Short mmCIF file of C-alpha atoms in Angstrom, two decimals:
data_model
loop_
_atom_site.label_atom_id
_atom_site.label_comp_id
_atom_site.label_asym_id
_atom_site.label_seq_id
_atom_site.Cartn_x
_atom_site.Cartn_y
_atom_site.Cartn_z
CA MET A 1 0.09 0.26 -0.05
CA ASP A 2 1.17 3.48 -0.96
CA HIS A 3 1.23 5.22 2.97
CA ARG A 4 2.22 8.76 1.41
CA ALA A 5 -0.28 11.57 2.24
CA PRO A 6 -2.99 12.63 -0.05
CA LYS A 7 -1.91 15.87 -1.98
CA THR A 8 -4.40 18.27 -0.56
CA GLY A 9 -3.53 21.28 -2.98
CA LYS A 10 -3.53 23.82 -0.14
CA LYS A 11 -1.16 26.06 -0.30
CA PRO A 12 1.79 26.53 2.65
CA PRO A 13 0.89 28.51 5.59
CA LEU A 14 1.49 32.34 5.45
CA GLU A 15 3.30 32.62 8.74
CA SER A 16 6.08 30.51 6.55
CA THR A 17 5.91 33.28 3.85
CA LEU A 18 6.18 36.02 6.00
CA LEU A 19 9.36 34.50 8.23
CA PRO A 20 11.95 37.54 7.79
CA GLN A 21 14.95 36.67 5.45
CA VAL A 22 18.28 36.71 6.62
CA PRO A 23 20.49 39.21 4.85
CA ARG A 24 23.16 37.56 2.37
CA SER A 25 26.24 39.20 1.26
CA ASN A 26 29.16 38.35 -1.19
CA TYR A 27 32.25 39.16 -1.84
CA LEU A 28 31.81 42.13 -4.39
CA HIS A 29 29.42 43.67 -1.52
CA THR A 30 32.51 43.36 0.67
CA GLN A 31 34.86 44.98 -1.35
CA GLU A 32 32.37 48.19 -2.23
CA GLU A 33 31.64 49.10 1.29
CA LYS A 34 35.77 48.52 1.83
CA GLN A 35 36.11 50.87 -1.08
CA ARG A 36 33.66 53.11 0.26
CA LEU A 37 35.30 53.64 3.88
CA GLN A 38 38.64 54.04 1.95
CA LEU A 39 37.14 57.14 0.52
CA LYS A 40 35.28 58.47 3.20
CA LYS A 41 37.44 57.98 6.60
CA PHE A 42 36.18 60.75 8.94
CA LEU A 43 33.17 62.78 8.95
CA MET A 44 33.56 66.24 7.77
CA ASN A 45 32.51 69.65 10.01
CA ARG A 46 32.84 73.36 9.70
CA MET A 47 33.33 75.84 12.03
CA PHE A 48 32.65 79.39 11.52
CA LEU A 49 35.41 81.43 13.78
CA ILE A 50 35.66 85.47 14.85
CA GLY A 51 37.79 87.15 16.63
CA ASN A 52 39.96 90.66 17.21
CA ILE A 53 43.43 91.42 16.10
CA GLN A 54 45.81 92.61 18.50
CA ALA A 55 46.82 96.03 17.64
CA HIS A 56 49.80 96.63 15.44
CA THR A 57 49.73 92.83 14.40
CA GLU A 58 51.21 91.91 10.58
CA LYS A 59 48.35 90.57 8.48
CA LYS A 60 51.05 88.45 6.97
CA ASP A 61 52.02 86.42 10.68
CA ILE A 62 48.32 85.47 10.61
CA ALA A 63 48.14 83.97 7.53
CA ASP A 64 51.57 82.28 8.12
CA TYR A 65 50.23 81.46 11.84
CA TYR A 66 47.34 79.37 10.95
CA GLU A 67 49.69 78.03 7.96
CA ASN A 68 51.84 76.61 10.72
CA VAL A 69 49.43 74.84 12.59
CA PHE A 70 47.85 73.21 9.55
CA GLN A 71 51.03 71.80 8.63
CA LEU A 72 51.89 70.37 12.45
CA ILE A 73 48.44 69.15 12.80
CA SER A 74 48.33 67.12 9.28
CA LYS A 75 51.49 64.93 10.61
CA HIS A 76 48.97 63.34 12.57
CA HIS A 77 46.00 63.42 10.86
CA LEU A 78 47.23 62.32 7.36
CA GLY A 79 44.91 63.30 4.69
CA GLU A 80 42.38 65.40 6.87
CA THR A 81 43.36 68.66 5.05
CA VAL A 82 41.71 72.14 5.99
CA THR A 83 40.01 73.97 3.54
CA GLY A 84 38.21 77.01 4.07
CA LEU A 85 38.54 80.96 3.60
CA LEU A 86 40.21 83.51 6.26
CA LEU A 87 38.96 87.08 5.98
CA ILE A 88 41.54 89.77 7.80
CA TYR A 89 39.51 92.91 8.33
CA PRO A 90 41.57 96.05 10.23
CA THR A 91 40.56 95.29 13.38
CA SER A 92 38.81 92.02 13.08
CA ILE A 93 38.72 88.24 11.53
CA LEU A 94 36.63 85.79 9.97
CA HIS A 95 37.48 82.51 9.70
CA ILE A 96 35.48 79.46 7.95
CA LEU A 97 37.35 75.92 8.68
CA GLU A 98 36.51 72.45 6.98
CA SER A 99 38.13 69.48 8.24
CA SER A 100 37.70 66.66 10.36
CA SER A 101 36.67 66.95 13.78
CA GLY A 102 39.97 66.12 15.33
CA THR A 103 41.92 68.41 13.35
CA LEU A 104 39.13 71.44 14.41
CA PHE A 105 39.53 70.66 17.74
CA ARG A 106 43.24 70.67 17.50
CA ILE A 107 43.32 74.00 15.78
CA LEU A 108 41.29 75.07 18.84
CA LEU A 109 43.84 73.78 21.28
CA ASP A 110 46.85 75.17 19.53
CA TYR A 111 45.03 79.03 19.82
CA LEU A 112 44.28 78.46 23.58
CA ASP A 113 48.16 77.60 24.19
CA HIS A 114 48.91 80.73 22.75
CA LYS A 115 46.83 82.54 24.52
CA LYS A 116 48.02 81.35 28.37
CA GLY A 117 51.27 81.40 26.91
CA GLU A 118 51.46 84.63 25.83
CA SER A 119 49.83 87.62 27.03
CA GLU A 120 49.52 89.56 23.79
CA PHE A 121 49.19 87.23 21.15
CA LEU A 122 48.14 88.08 17.53
CA ILE A 123 44.20 86.60 17.76
CA GLN A 124 42.05 87.93 20.83
CA GLY A 125 38.72 86.82 21.61
CA LEU A 126 37.95 84.24 19.68
CA LYS A 127 34.65 82.97 19.43
CA ILE A 128 32.86 80.21 17.67
CA ILE A 129 29.71 81.08 15.69
CA VAL A 130 28.52 77.46 14.52
CA MET A 131 30.07 74.25 14.28
CA SER A 132 28.37 72.18 11.47
CA HIS A 133 28.65 68.18 12.02
CA ASN A 134 28.91 65.82 9.10
CA ILE A 135 28.56 68.24 6.66
CA PRO A 136 27.53 66.53 2.74
CA SER A 137 30.28 68.30 1.16
CA ARG A 138 33.04 71.02 1.31
CA LEU A 139 32.15 74.57 0.71
CA PHE A 140 35.69 75.52 -0.20
CA MET A 141 38.01 73.45 -2.48
CA GLN A 142 41.24 75.44 -0.43
CA TRP A 143 42.31 77.22 2.02
CA HIS A 144 42.45 80.66 1.06
CA VAL A 145 42.92 84.04 2.99
CA SER A 146 41.76 87.42 1.79
CA VAL A 147 42.77 91.19 3.50
CA ILE A 148 39.77 93.21 3.42
CA ASN A 149 41.35 96.61 3.31
CA VAL A 150 37.92 98.38 3.60
CA PRO A 151 37.34 101.07 6.26
CA VAL A 152 34.45 100.66 9.14
CA MET A 153 30.88 101.65 7.87
CA TYR A 154 29.43 102.90 11.15
CA LEU A 155 26.67 104.29 8.68
CA ASP A 156 23.29 102.10 8.24
CA ASP A 157 24.08 99.30 11.00
CA VAL A 158 21.96 96.97 10.95
CA THR A 159 22.94 95.51 13.88
CA GLN A 160 21.40 98.14 16.09
CA SER A 161 17.81 97.33 14.73
CA GLN A 162 17.78 93.62 14.82
CA SER A 163 18.14 90.70 17.06
CA ILE A 164 21.00 88.54 17.61
CA GLU A 165 18.88 85.35 16.03
CA GLU A 166 18.83 87.72 12.69
CA VAL A 167 22.22 88.91 12.69
CA VAL A 168 23.27 85.54 12.60
CA THR A 169 20.89 84.36 9.56
CA GLU A 170 22.34 86.99 7.72
CA PHE A 171 25.65 86.23 8.78
CA LEU A 172 25.50 82.44 7.27
CA THR A 173 23.63 83.61 4.53
CA GLN A 174 26.20 85.83 3.07
CA ILE A 175 28.87 83.57 4.05
CA HIS A 176 27.61 80.52 1.55
CA LYS A 177 26.83 82.90 -0.82
CA LEU A 178 30.12 84.13 -0.67
CA GLY A 179 31.51 80.43 -0.65
CA LEU A 180 29.60 79.47 -3.73
CA HIS A 181 30.91 82.27 -5.72
CA LEU A 182 33.96 81.49 -4.58
CA PHE A 183 33.38 77.79 -5.70
CA LYS A 184 32.11 78.50 -9.14
CA SER A 185 35.05 81.42 -9.97
CA VAL A 186 38.09 80.20 -8.71
CA LYS A 187 39.87 77.16 -10.04
CA VAL A 188 41.40 73.99 -8.22
CA GLY A 189 44.93 74.71 -7.66
CA ALA A 190 44.48 78.78 -8.03
CA LYS A 191 45.74 81.34 -5.03
CA GLY A 192 42.52 82.47 -4.75
CA PRO A 193 40.74 85.80 -4.83
CA GLY A 194 43.52 87.08 -2.82
CA ASP A 195 43.27 90.74 -1.30
CA ASN A 196 40.95 91.97 -4.08
CA LEU A 197 37.83 90.23 -2.60
CA HIS A 198 36.23 93.23 -1.51
CA GLN A 199 36.32 94.92 -5.17
CA ILE A 200 35.35 91.48 -7.16
CA ALA A 201 32.69 90.55 -5.00
CA PRO A 202 31.48 93.57 -2.31
CA GLU A 203 27.85 92.88 -2.09
CA LEU A 204 28.88 89.18 -0.65
CA LEU A 205 31.10 90.27 1.98
CA ILE A 206 30.13 90.15 5.41
CA PRO A 207 30.41 94.29 6.80
CA GLU A 208 32.75 94.32 10.31
CA GLN A 209 30.31 95.72 12.16
CA ILE A 210 28.57 92.55 11.80
CA ILE A 211 31.79 90.54 13.05
CA LYS A 212 31.94 92.98 16.02
CA CYS A 213 28.34 92.69 16.82
CA LEU A 214 28.96 88.83 17.33
CA GLY A 215 31.70 88.94 19.19
CA LYS A 216 29.92 91.39 21.84
CA ALA A 217 27.17 88.39 21.83
CA GLU A 218 26.92 86.29 25.42
CA GLU A 219 25.37 83.40 23.19
CA PHE A 220 28.35 82.14 21.62
CA LEU A 221 31.04 80.13 23.09
CA ASP A 222 34.59 80.72 23.45
CA PRO A 223 37.14 77.91 22.26
CA GLU A 224 37.84 77.04 26.24
CA THR A 225 34.49 76.62 26.99
CA PHE A 226 33.78 74.68 23.83
CA ILE A 227 36.72 72.77 24.33
CA LYS A 228 35.56 72.05 28.30
CA MET A 229 31.54 70.74 27.51
CA TYR A 230 33.33 68.38 24.70
CA ASN A 231 35.45 66.97 26.99
CA ASN A 232 32.93 66.38 29.72
CA PRO A 233 31.14 63.37 29.92
CA ILE A 234 27.30 63.81 29.88
CA HIS A 235 25.45 62.71 33.01
CA ILE A 236 21.53 61.37 32.79
CA THR A 237 19.79 60.89 35.73
CA LEU A 238 16.91 57.99 35.03
CA ASP A 239 13.94 57.99 36.59
CA SER A 240 15.07 54.57 37.70
CA GLU A 241 17.65 55.89 39.40
CA VAL A 242 15.20 58.48 41.84
CA VAL A 243 12.25 55.98 42.23
CA TRP A 244 14.33 52.60 43.11
CA PRO A 245 14.60 51.29 45.20
CA ALA A 246 11.22 52.33 46.52
CA PRO A 247 11.10 53.72 50.01
CA THR A 248 9.73 50.93 52.48
CA ARG A 249 8.75 51.58 56.19
CA PHE A 250 9.18 48.85 58.33
CA TYR A 251 6.47 48.78 60.93
CA VAL A 252 6.86 46.86 64.57
#
């Protein structure tokens, strides 16, 4: 006799078709993932800095200082190049830096070391306006320096009638417009706009009174406070730590 079960024509249970499938990889996917990680070794960050220039400071000394810092840091952070723009005004600076978080923090630490060791360091009152993490791409292909030889204009000072939020919005908007202009006009490997930026794109330059206004605002952190906040661990008190173990009362 044939003891095989008769065919009923029923379909397998629905649960078997809905079971999660284990993802399977192959050697090609492994090689592609390895190549992707090699092309992106670190997350890109962008930092906006402003500061005051010490009296009787040569503009060239400021550019030379940052170039030396970049060279020293590159020995420990291989492949993490710094791009951005340094605008040197008559009495202040505006600095945009793009690199890894480790490189940017080393730049801040070097500034703090000079500030503690030198009573009259060439840059004073440095403040961090914005620190953008994991940006999709660089806004600047190189690191450019431009000296802005334009006198401070006190007429129609918009900072007197705007809130700090409006000033920051205008500040960031103008910088991104300026960055896009340089991205389209300056070729890779060129020296950049040089000291003629105020003549090439005067409508895109940040007025120095805006930099002065942001430097006086208490909402922005100096490098020392920023580094302390970054290094301090975050302590979070859970609800269970407050109510557990529950208080009990023993009765005799």
